[in-house]
Amino acid sequence: MLKKWFDPSKKELKEAKKIADVVFSLEEEMTAKTDEELKNKANEFKERYANGETLDSMMAEAFAVVREASRRVTKLFPYYVQVLGAVAIFHGNIAEMKTGEGKTLTAVMPAYLSAINGEGVHIVTVNEYLAKREAEGEIGDLFRFLGLTVGLNLRDITREQKKEAYDCDVLYSTNSELGFDYLRDHMVLYAKDMVAQRGLNFAIIDEVDSILIDEARTPLIISGGSKNNHNLYQAADRFSKSLRDEDFEIDLESRSIALTPSGIRKAEQIFQLENLYDLKHVTLVHHINNALRAVHIMARDKEYMVDNDEVLIVDQFTGRVLRGRQFSEGLHQALEAKEGVKVKKETVTVATITYQNFFRMYKKLSGMTGTAKTEEEEFRDIYNMDVIEIPTNAPVIRDDAPDFIYANLKDKFNALVDEVEKRYQNGQPVLVGTVAVETSEDISRMLKARRIPHEVLNAKNHEREAEIVAKAGLQGSITIATNMAGRGTDIKLGQGVVALGGLAVIGSERHESRRIDNQLRGRSGRQGDPGYSRFYLSAEDELMLRFGGESFKRRIEMLERLNTSGEPLSSKLFSRFVTGAQKRIEGNNYDSRKNVLKYDDVLRKQREIIYKERRDVLVLESIEDQVRTTITNSIHSTVQQFVHQVGKNQFEIDDDNIIATFNGNIFQPETLVKETIEKMDEKELLDYILNIANQEIDRKKEQVPPEIFNEFLKVVMLRVIDTYWMRHIDAMSELRQGVSLQAYAQQSPLVIYQKEGLRMFNDMIRNISNDVTRYAIRAQIQYNVEREAVVKNTSTNQGTTDQRPKKPKVRKNRGQRNLPWR
């Protein structure tokens, strides 16, 4: 009762009706306009918007323009209820409109109005076929008639074509391609290569429940394949084991280890390098550091153990073995090399995001579907969208018959096929909905045995989807479809079918989600047509077994024995039981999706920080200020490690370690002299070291033209950020897999993930600062600077390689001279 009282649909529809009345009152005025005048309205609206008029104030007029244009281009004239749906969508809500009510045309009105501000509108579809159909078909023609540009974003087009599509007023795309483009935009090396230059403004998601609910548990992942660095682990391990005590220094307090100048010389000798700390050797330095830690700091049977040729982590607090968890950033592989067991291949996750967090980045989000009310709570909690039930244009006169229930599968399928045969003989078209592909094939075999011609639409032959669905409403047509198939395509009734009772929908079992059942039912009875639907259930269906078990089956068998009428069992009690089971599953699934979101929220905050840093490097003219700030922070925190308070305003400075850390690592050897620095207090020392660093940056700046100096800083910044961020993403995905085991130790995996994730992020920020400082000061600038991707051949978890065609580049001098450092 309370839900009915406080249903946001009522208030929104009341508001929408006022606007729709004005839209219809403008009908005659718009009919009088020429094609050219209608087309020019877009420019007029843009001008008025630029002069301070709001989109809301122009809504009724804009919608009236679209209605008239639609009548001329598509020969379809939007109904009153479609205008109500358009208002709900424009206000950032979900318009729940039944199948056949014209959702596609409804979306044109809010898209047209929202495109006026010049920030672009994205219309999101579940597959490329639908995106292409709308963009290249009548709907695309309607937008073009209205004076707007229409883009189509497909998986296989080039980066230049994508950029053109994103620059259009209206862009049609699939959800996955939008998400991957966002991730790839934050991996490009030049700002001009970003395809979504205007950011994420307004999205209208078609079949919103499918995209934001059904697919929400699968994150988008771009990976760099296997890390081909097996030999590096072995080489770094051999090098670390060959060192003497004077070649490295261990800081017991921070449990960190670093090479001394003699160790650096040995590394340069063994690996045949001029300068170990050149940016191009960043991967080798990382491997050496890991090997040093593995060999000289990590203790077997204390921090880790080896069991059955596998390195396992030992929890330092509980002493438990954490199976399935790995040390991050390649340290685990370094330990495997140390212990002589098989070094596992590292696969790199270089970028990832969930659909929930991607779509929540849009300034305004809306959607439409035939079935969303059952998930209203989730849409409101996670996406801040209300579900507005839009009334149908004509009353629904479909006969939704109560479920039939049988004791076993055999009886159920026999009864179902009998029903199909009876209706086939009458010439009535039938759509049989199944949950699984194997069920559709079982029913197909039974129909073949009875020589009933039919079509099967499932994942194995989805490329014929449009053709099969187009014929599904013809007289005598029998179609078997898995429940998700056929989205976005109407089943239109053939000649004489209305007199036969319209399309009959037969469900072979209940889906675990009520939405999917409602969607199947909604295939029949569109636009006031007659129709029929019924579900056939058995006590052996998966849903019944999960929630009813053997006792439920025995009860059904008993009722069947007592049933003398010969009619199948049908009762409201069974229907209530089924609905209750579905609600419980929906609740569990919602909790699971909320959980995924909580984990991704940890990464979301980190991703936003890093992506902003990276975007600044690409977009800003000069990043000298950022680099100098980074150097100041890094040197400050490095010096602080060796300054210990021993009394009030009294500090003890570890001069030897300061010299060992800065000379040869950050500065040139012999830069800091003990006799000079031991006379200084902690503030003088910090100022002295910062001054040396700034002088070195000033010296570099004077050597080359400003654009070369700035490009050098950008190359350093990009390479370091990308190297560490991609390692961090990978480490976080390993941590995510690993912490799930903590539940067995009575600890909250999410809390551990949050704490550990924050610690790892802070470590990464510190490492980025330190490496930017080291390379900005130590690397030598050269001309012909070229930015280079840290990970090149990437692939997505949608099963396709990221093959972005690039224009052929002629490169001269492929040797060392092309690099911005030596």
Short mmCIF file of C-alpha atoms in Angstrom, two decimals, residues 293-558:
data_model
loop_
_atom_site.label_atom_id
_atom_site.label_comp_id
_atom_site.label_asym_id
_atom_site.label_seq_id
_atom_site.Cartn_x
_atom_site.Cartn_y
_atom_site.Cartn_z
CA ARG A 293 63.84 -8.70 -1.74
CA ALA A 294 63.06 -12.36 -2.42
CA VAL A 295 66.66 -13.56 -1.90
CA HIS A 296 67.89 -11.33 0.93
CA ILE A 297 64.75 -10.30 2.90
CA MET A 298 61.97 -12.89 2.47
CA ALA A 299 62.39 -15.98 4.67
CA ARG A 300 61.13 -19.42 3.66
CA ASP A 301 58.70 -21.06 6.11
CA LYS A 302 58.16 -17.69 7.77
CA GLU A 303 56.61 -15.38 5.15
CA TYR A 304 56.03 -18.10 2.60
CA MET A 305 56.37 -21.85 2.21
CA VAL A 306 56.94 -24.23 -0.67
CA ASP A 307 54.50 -27.09 -0.97
CA ASN A 308 54.17 -29.46 -3.91
CA ASP A 309 56.31 -27.20 -6.14
CA GLU A 310 54.19 -24.17 -5.30
CA VAL A 311 55.06 -20.99 -3.38
CA LEU A 312 52.31 -20.28 -0.81
CA ILE A 313 51.92 -17.15 1.32
CA VAL A 314 51.88 -17.52 5.10
CA ASP A 315 49.61 -15.00 6.86
CA GLN A 316 51.83 -13.05 9.26
CA PHE A 317 49.05 -12.59 11.83
CA THR A 318 47.41 -16.01 11.89
CA GLY A 319 50.14 -18.30 10.56
CA ARG A 320 47.64 -19.68 8.03
CA VAL A 321 48.60 -20.62 4.51
CA LEU A 322 46.71 -18.35 2.08
CA ARG A 323 46.12 -20.69 -0.85
CA GLY A 324 45.28 -19.11 -4.18
CA ARG A 325 46.75 -15.75 -3.19
CA GLN A 326 49.93 -14.27 -4.67
CA PHE A 327 52.41 -11.58 -3.72
CA SER A 328 51.81 -8.69 -6.10
CA GLU A 329 53.84 -6.94 -8.78
CA GLY A 330 55.96 -9.97 -9.69
CA LEU A 331 57.35 -10.65 -6.18
CA HIS A 332 55.65 -14.06 -6.18
CA GLN A 333 57.40 -15.00 -9.43
CA ALA A 334 60.73 -13.76 -7.95
CA LEU A 335 60.22 -16.17 -5.01
CA GLU A 336 59.41 -19.00 -7.44
CA ALA A 337 62.69 -18.30 -9.28
CA LYS A 338 64.56 -18.21 -5.93
CA GLU A 339 63.13 -21.60 -4.89
CA GLY A 340 63.65 -23.20 -8.31
CA VAL A 341 59.95 -24.10 -8.77
CA LYS A 342 58.05 -23.44 -12.02
CA VAL A 343 57.63 -19.69 -12.54
CA LYS A 344 53.97 -19.01 -13.37
CA LYS A 345 53.24 -16.88 -16.41
CA GLU A 346 51.99 -13.46 -15.47
CA THR A 347 48.95 -12.19 -17.36
CA VAL A 348 48.47 -8.50 -17.09
CA THR A 349 45.16 -6.76 -16.42
CA VAL A 350 45.96 -3.29 -17.72
CA ALA A 351 42.55 -1.62 -17.36
CA THR A 352 39.20 -2.59 -15.87
CA ILE A 353 35.84 -1.07 -14.93
CA THR A 354 32.35 -2.37 -14.11
CA TYR A 355 29.31 -1.27 -16.11
CA GLN A 356 27.86 0.15 -12.89
CA ASN A 357 30.74 2.55 -12.34
CA PHE A 358 31.11 3.37 -16.02
CA PHE A 359 27.49 4.44 -16.50
CA ARG A 360 27.40 6.29 -13.18
CA MET A 361 30.03 8.67 -14.65
CA TYR A 362 27.49 10.12 -17.10
CA LYS A 363 26.16 13.53 -16.06
CA LYS A 364 22.67 12.22 -16.82
CA LEU A 365 21.55 8.64 -17.28
CA SER A 366 18.20 7.31 -18.46
CA GLY A 367 16.76 4.22 -20.07
CA MET A 368 13.81 2.33 -21.42
CA THR A 369 12.64 -1.27 -21.31
CA GLY A 370 9.47 -3.32 -21.13
CA THR A 371 10.44 -4.86 -17.79
CA ALA A 372 12.12 -2.89 -14.98
CA LYS A 373 9.62 -2.45 -12.14
CA THR A 374 10.74 -5.64 -10.36
CA GLU A 375 14.29 -4.18 -10.05
CA GLU A 376 13.17 -0.66 -9.10
CA GLU A 377 15.03 -0.67 -5.78
CA GLU A 378 18.34 -1.47 -7.46
CA PHE A 379 17.90 1.21 -10.13
CA ARG A 380 17.16 3.79 -7.45
CA ASP A 381 19.94 2.77 -5.02
CA ILE A 382 22.77 2.33 -7.51
CA TYR A 383 21.90 4.59 -10.45
CA ASN A 384 19.54 7.14 -8.85
CA MET A 385 16.85 6.47 -11.50
CA ASP A 386 13.15 5.94 -10.87
CA VAL A 387 11.15 3.45 -12.93
CA ILE A 388 8.17 5.25 -14.49
CA GLU A 389 5.42 2.93 -15.75
CA ILE A 390 4.09 4.43 -18.96
CA PRO A 391 0.50 3.40 -19.78
CA THR A 392 -0.04 1.50 -23.03
CA ASN A 393 -1.53 3.27 -26.05
CA ALA A 394 -4.26 0.63 -26.35
CA PRO A 395 -5.42 -1.58 -23.44
CA VAL A 396 -3.62 -4.93 -23.09
CA ILE A 397 -6.19 -7.64 -23.89
CA ARG A 398 -3.76 -10.58 -23.80
CA ASP A 399 -5.03 -13.60 -21.86
CA ASP A 400 -2.34 -14.46 -19.26
CA ALA A 401 -3.45 -17.94 -18.22
CA PRO A 402 -2.35 -19.39 -14.83
CA ASP A 403 0.63 -21.77 -14.78
CA PHE A 404 0.16 -25.52 -15.32
CA ILE A 405 2.28 -27.74 -13.06
CA TYR A 406 3.25 -31.42 -13.51
CA ALA A 407 5.13 -33.92 -11.34
CA ASN A 408 7.92 -34.64 -13.85
CA LEU A 409 9.59 -33.19 -16.92
CA LYS A 410 8.32 -35.89 -19.29
CA ASP A 411 4.65 -35.16 -18.56
CA LYS A 412 5.26 -31.42 -18.78
CA PHE A 413 6.95 -31.53 -22.19
CA ASN A 414 4.35 -33.91 -23.62
CA ALA A 415 1.56 -31.54 -22.51
CA LEU A 416 3.44 -28.52 -23.88
CA VAL A 417 3.97 -30.13 -27.30
CA ASP A 418 0.30 -31.24 -27.37
CA GLU A 419 -0.70 -27.59 -26.84
CA VAL A 420 1.66 -26.40 -29.61
CA GLU A 421 0.29 -29.06 -32.01
CA LYS A 422 -3.33 -28.09 -31.26
CA ARG A 423 -2.66 -24.40 -31.95
CA TYR A 424 -0.57 -25.23 -35.06
CA GLN A 425 -3.50 -27.17 -36.52
CA ASN A 426 -5.69 -24.08 -35.98
CA GLY A 427 -3.06 -21.95 -37.78
CA GLN A 428 -2.30 -19.80 -34.69
CA PRO A 429 1.37 -18.69 -34.47
CA VAL A 430 3.16 -19.94 -31.34
CA LEU A 431 6.30 -18.69 -29.60
CA VAL A 432 7.81 -21.24 -27.19
CA GLY A 433 10.18 -19.63 -24.67
CA THR A 434 12.91 -21.70 -23.02
CA VAL A 435 15.53 -20.88 -20.42
CA ALA A 436 18.35 -23.05 -21.83
CA VAL A 437 19.62 -23.92 -25.31
CA GLU A 438 19.35 -27.68 -24.63
CA THR A 439 15.65 -27.31 -23.70
CA SER A 440 14.96 -25.56 -27.03
CA GLU A 441 16.70 -28.44 -28.84
CA ASP A 442 14.76 -31.09 -26.86
CA ILE A 443 11.42 -29.44 -27.78
CA SER A 444 12.61 -29.12 -31.38
CA ARG A 445 13.25 -32.89 -31.53
CA MET A 446 9.76 -33.60 -30.15
CA LEU A 447 8.15 -31.31 -32.75
CA LYS A 448 10.18 -32.92 -35.55
CA ALA A 449 8.93 -36.34 -34.42
CA ARG A 450 5.38 -35.00 -34.91
CA ARG A 451 6.35 -33.42 -38.25
CA ILE A 452 5.52 -29.90 -37.11
CA PRO A 453 7.63 -27.35 -39.05
CA HIS A 454 9.28 -24.77 -36.78
CA GLU A 455 12.25 -22.42 -36.31
CA VAL A 456 14.72 -22.52 -33.41
CA LEU A 457 16.26 -19.24 -32.23
CA ASN A 458 19.11 -19.65 -29.74
CA ALA A 459 22.76 -18.75 -29.26
CA LYS A 460 23.80 -21.22 -31.97
CA ASN A 461 21.98 -19.47 -34.81
CA HIS A 462 21.48 -15.92 -33.53
CA GLU A 463 22.69 -14.41 -36.82
CA ARG A 464 19.26 -15.29 -38.34
CA GLU A 465 17.47 -13.60 -35.41
CA ALA A 466 15.85 -10.73 -37.34
CA GLU A 467 14.65 -13.02 -40.13
CA ILE A 468 13.15 -15.60 -37.70
CA VAL A 469 11.45 -12.96 -35.53
CA ALA A 470 9.99 -11.21 -38.59
CA LYS A 471 8.14 -14.42 -39.52
CA ALA A 472 7.17 -15.47 -35.97
CA GLY A 473 3.76 -13.76 -36.15
CA LEU A 474 2.65 -15.30 -39.45
CA GLN A 475 -0.17 -17.84 -39.64
CA GLY A 476 0.97 -21.39 -38.76
CA SER A 477 4.41 -20.19 -37.62
CA ILE A 478 6.03 -22.06 -34.68
CA THR A 479 9.15 -20.48 -33.12
CA ILE A 480 11.24 -21.83 -30.23
CA ALA A 481 13.44 -19.18 -28.62
CA THR A 482 15.69 -18.94 -25.58
CA ASN A 483 14.28 -16.20 -23.37
CA MET A 484 16.91 -13.52 -23.97
CA ALA A 485 16.68 -13.80 -27.76
CA GLY A 486 14.62 -11.40 -29.81
CA ARG A 487 15.21 -8.28 -27.72
CA GLY A 488 14.62 -5.06 -29.60
CA THR A 489 12.61 -6.68 -32.40
CA ASP A 490 8.81 -6.69 -32.55
CA ILE A 491 6.78 -9.72 -33.60
CA LYS A 492 4.19 -8.31 -36.00
CA LEU A 493 1.03 -10.36 -36.62
CA GLY A 494 0.33 -11.71 -40.10
CA GLN A 495 -2.95 -11.62 -42.00
CA GLY A 496 -5.83 -13.37 -40.30
CA VAL A 497 -3.90 -14.01 -37.07
CA VAL A 498 -5.97 -11.56 -34.99
CA ALA A 499 -9.08 -13.64 -35.66
CA LEU A 500 -7.20 -16.75 -34.46
CA GLY A 501 -6.43 -15.14 -31.08
CA GLY A 502 -3.10 -13.45 -31.87
CA LEU A 503 0.32 -14.82 -30.92
CA ALA A 504 0.32 -17.62 -28.31
CA VAL A 505 3.33 -17.56 -25.96
CA ILE A 506 4.16 -20.82 -24.17
CA GLY A 507 6.85 -20.79 -21.45
CA SER A 508 8.66 -24.13 -20.90
CA GLU A 509 9.66 -23.14 -17.34
CA ARG A 510 9.95 -20.10 -15.09
CA HIS A 511 13.18 -18.12 -15.24
CA GLU A 512 14.90 -17.19 -11.98
CA SER A 513 14.13 -13.54 -12.80
CA ARG A 514 10.52 -12.33 -13.08
CA ARG A 515 11.64 -9.75 -15.64
CA ILE A 516 12.59 -12.41 -18.18
CA ASP A 517 9.17 -14.11 -17.77
CA ASN A 518 7.39 -10.76 -18.19
CA GLN A 519 9.50 -10.01 -21.23
CA LEU A 520 8.52 -13.31 -22.85
CA ARG A 521 4.83 -12.67 -22.10
CA GLY A 522 5.17 -9.16 -23.55
CA ARG A 523 6.04 -10.54 -26.98
CA SER A 524 2.29 -11.14 -27.38
CA GLY A 525 -0.60 -8.67 -27.19
CA ARG A 526 1.22 -5.60 -28.55
CA GLN A 527 -0.71 -2.39 -29.39
CA GLY A 528 -4.06 -3.79 -28.30
CA ASP A 529 -3.71 -7.03 -30.32
CA PRO A 530 -5.20 -10.17 -28.81
CA GLY A 531 -2.75 -12.73 -27.40
CA TYR A 532 -2.30 -15.63 -25.03
CA SER A 533 0.41 -16.77 -22.59
CA ARG A 534 0.92 -19.70 -20.23
CA PHE A 535 3.88 -21.28 -18.43
CA TYR A 536 4.28 -25.05 -18.12
CA LEU A 537 6.13 -26.08 -14.94
CA SER A 538 7.20 -29.33 -13.31
CA ALA A 539 8.45 -30.30 -9.85
CA GLU A 540 11.72 -31.29 -11.59
CA ASP A 541 12.42 -27.80 -12.97
CA GLU A 542 15.64 -26.27 -11.63
CA LEU A 543 13.79 -23.45 -9.82
CA MET A 544 11.46 -25.96 -8.10
CA LEU A 545 14.30 -28.29 -7.11
CA ARG A 546 16.25 -25.38 -5.58
CA PHE A 547 13.37 -24.14 -3.46
CA GLY A 548 10.92 -27.01 -3.21
CA GLY A 549 13.05 -30.15 -3.17
CA GLU A 550 11.74 -33.70 -2.84
CA SER A 551 8.88 -32.82 -0.45
CA PHE A 552 7.40 -30.42 -3.02
CA LYS A 553 7.64 -33.11 -5.71
CA ARG A 554 5.89 -35.69 -3.47
CA ARG A 555 3.08 -33.21 -2.81
CA ILE A 556 2.56 -32.63 -6.54
CA GLU A 557 2.55 -36.38 -7.21
CA MET A 558 -0.08 -36.86 -4.49
#
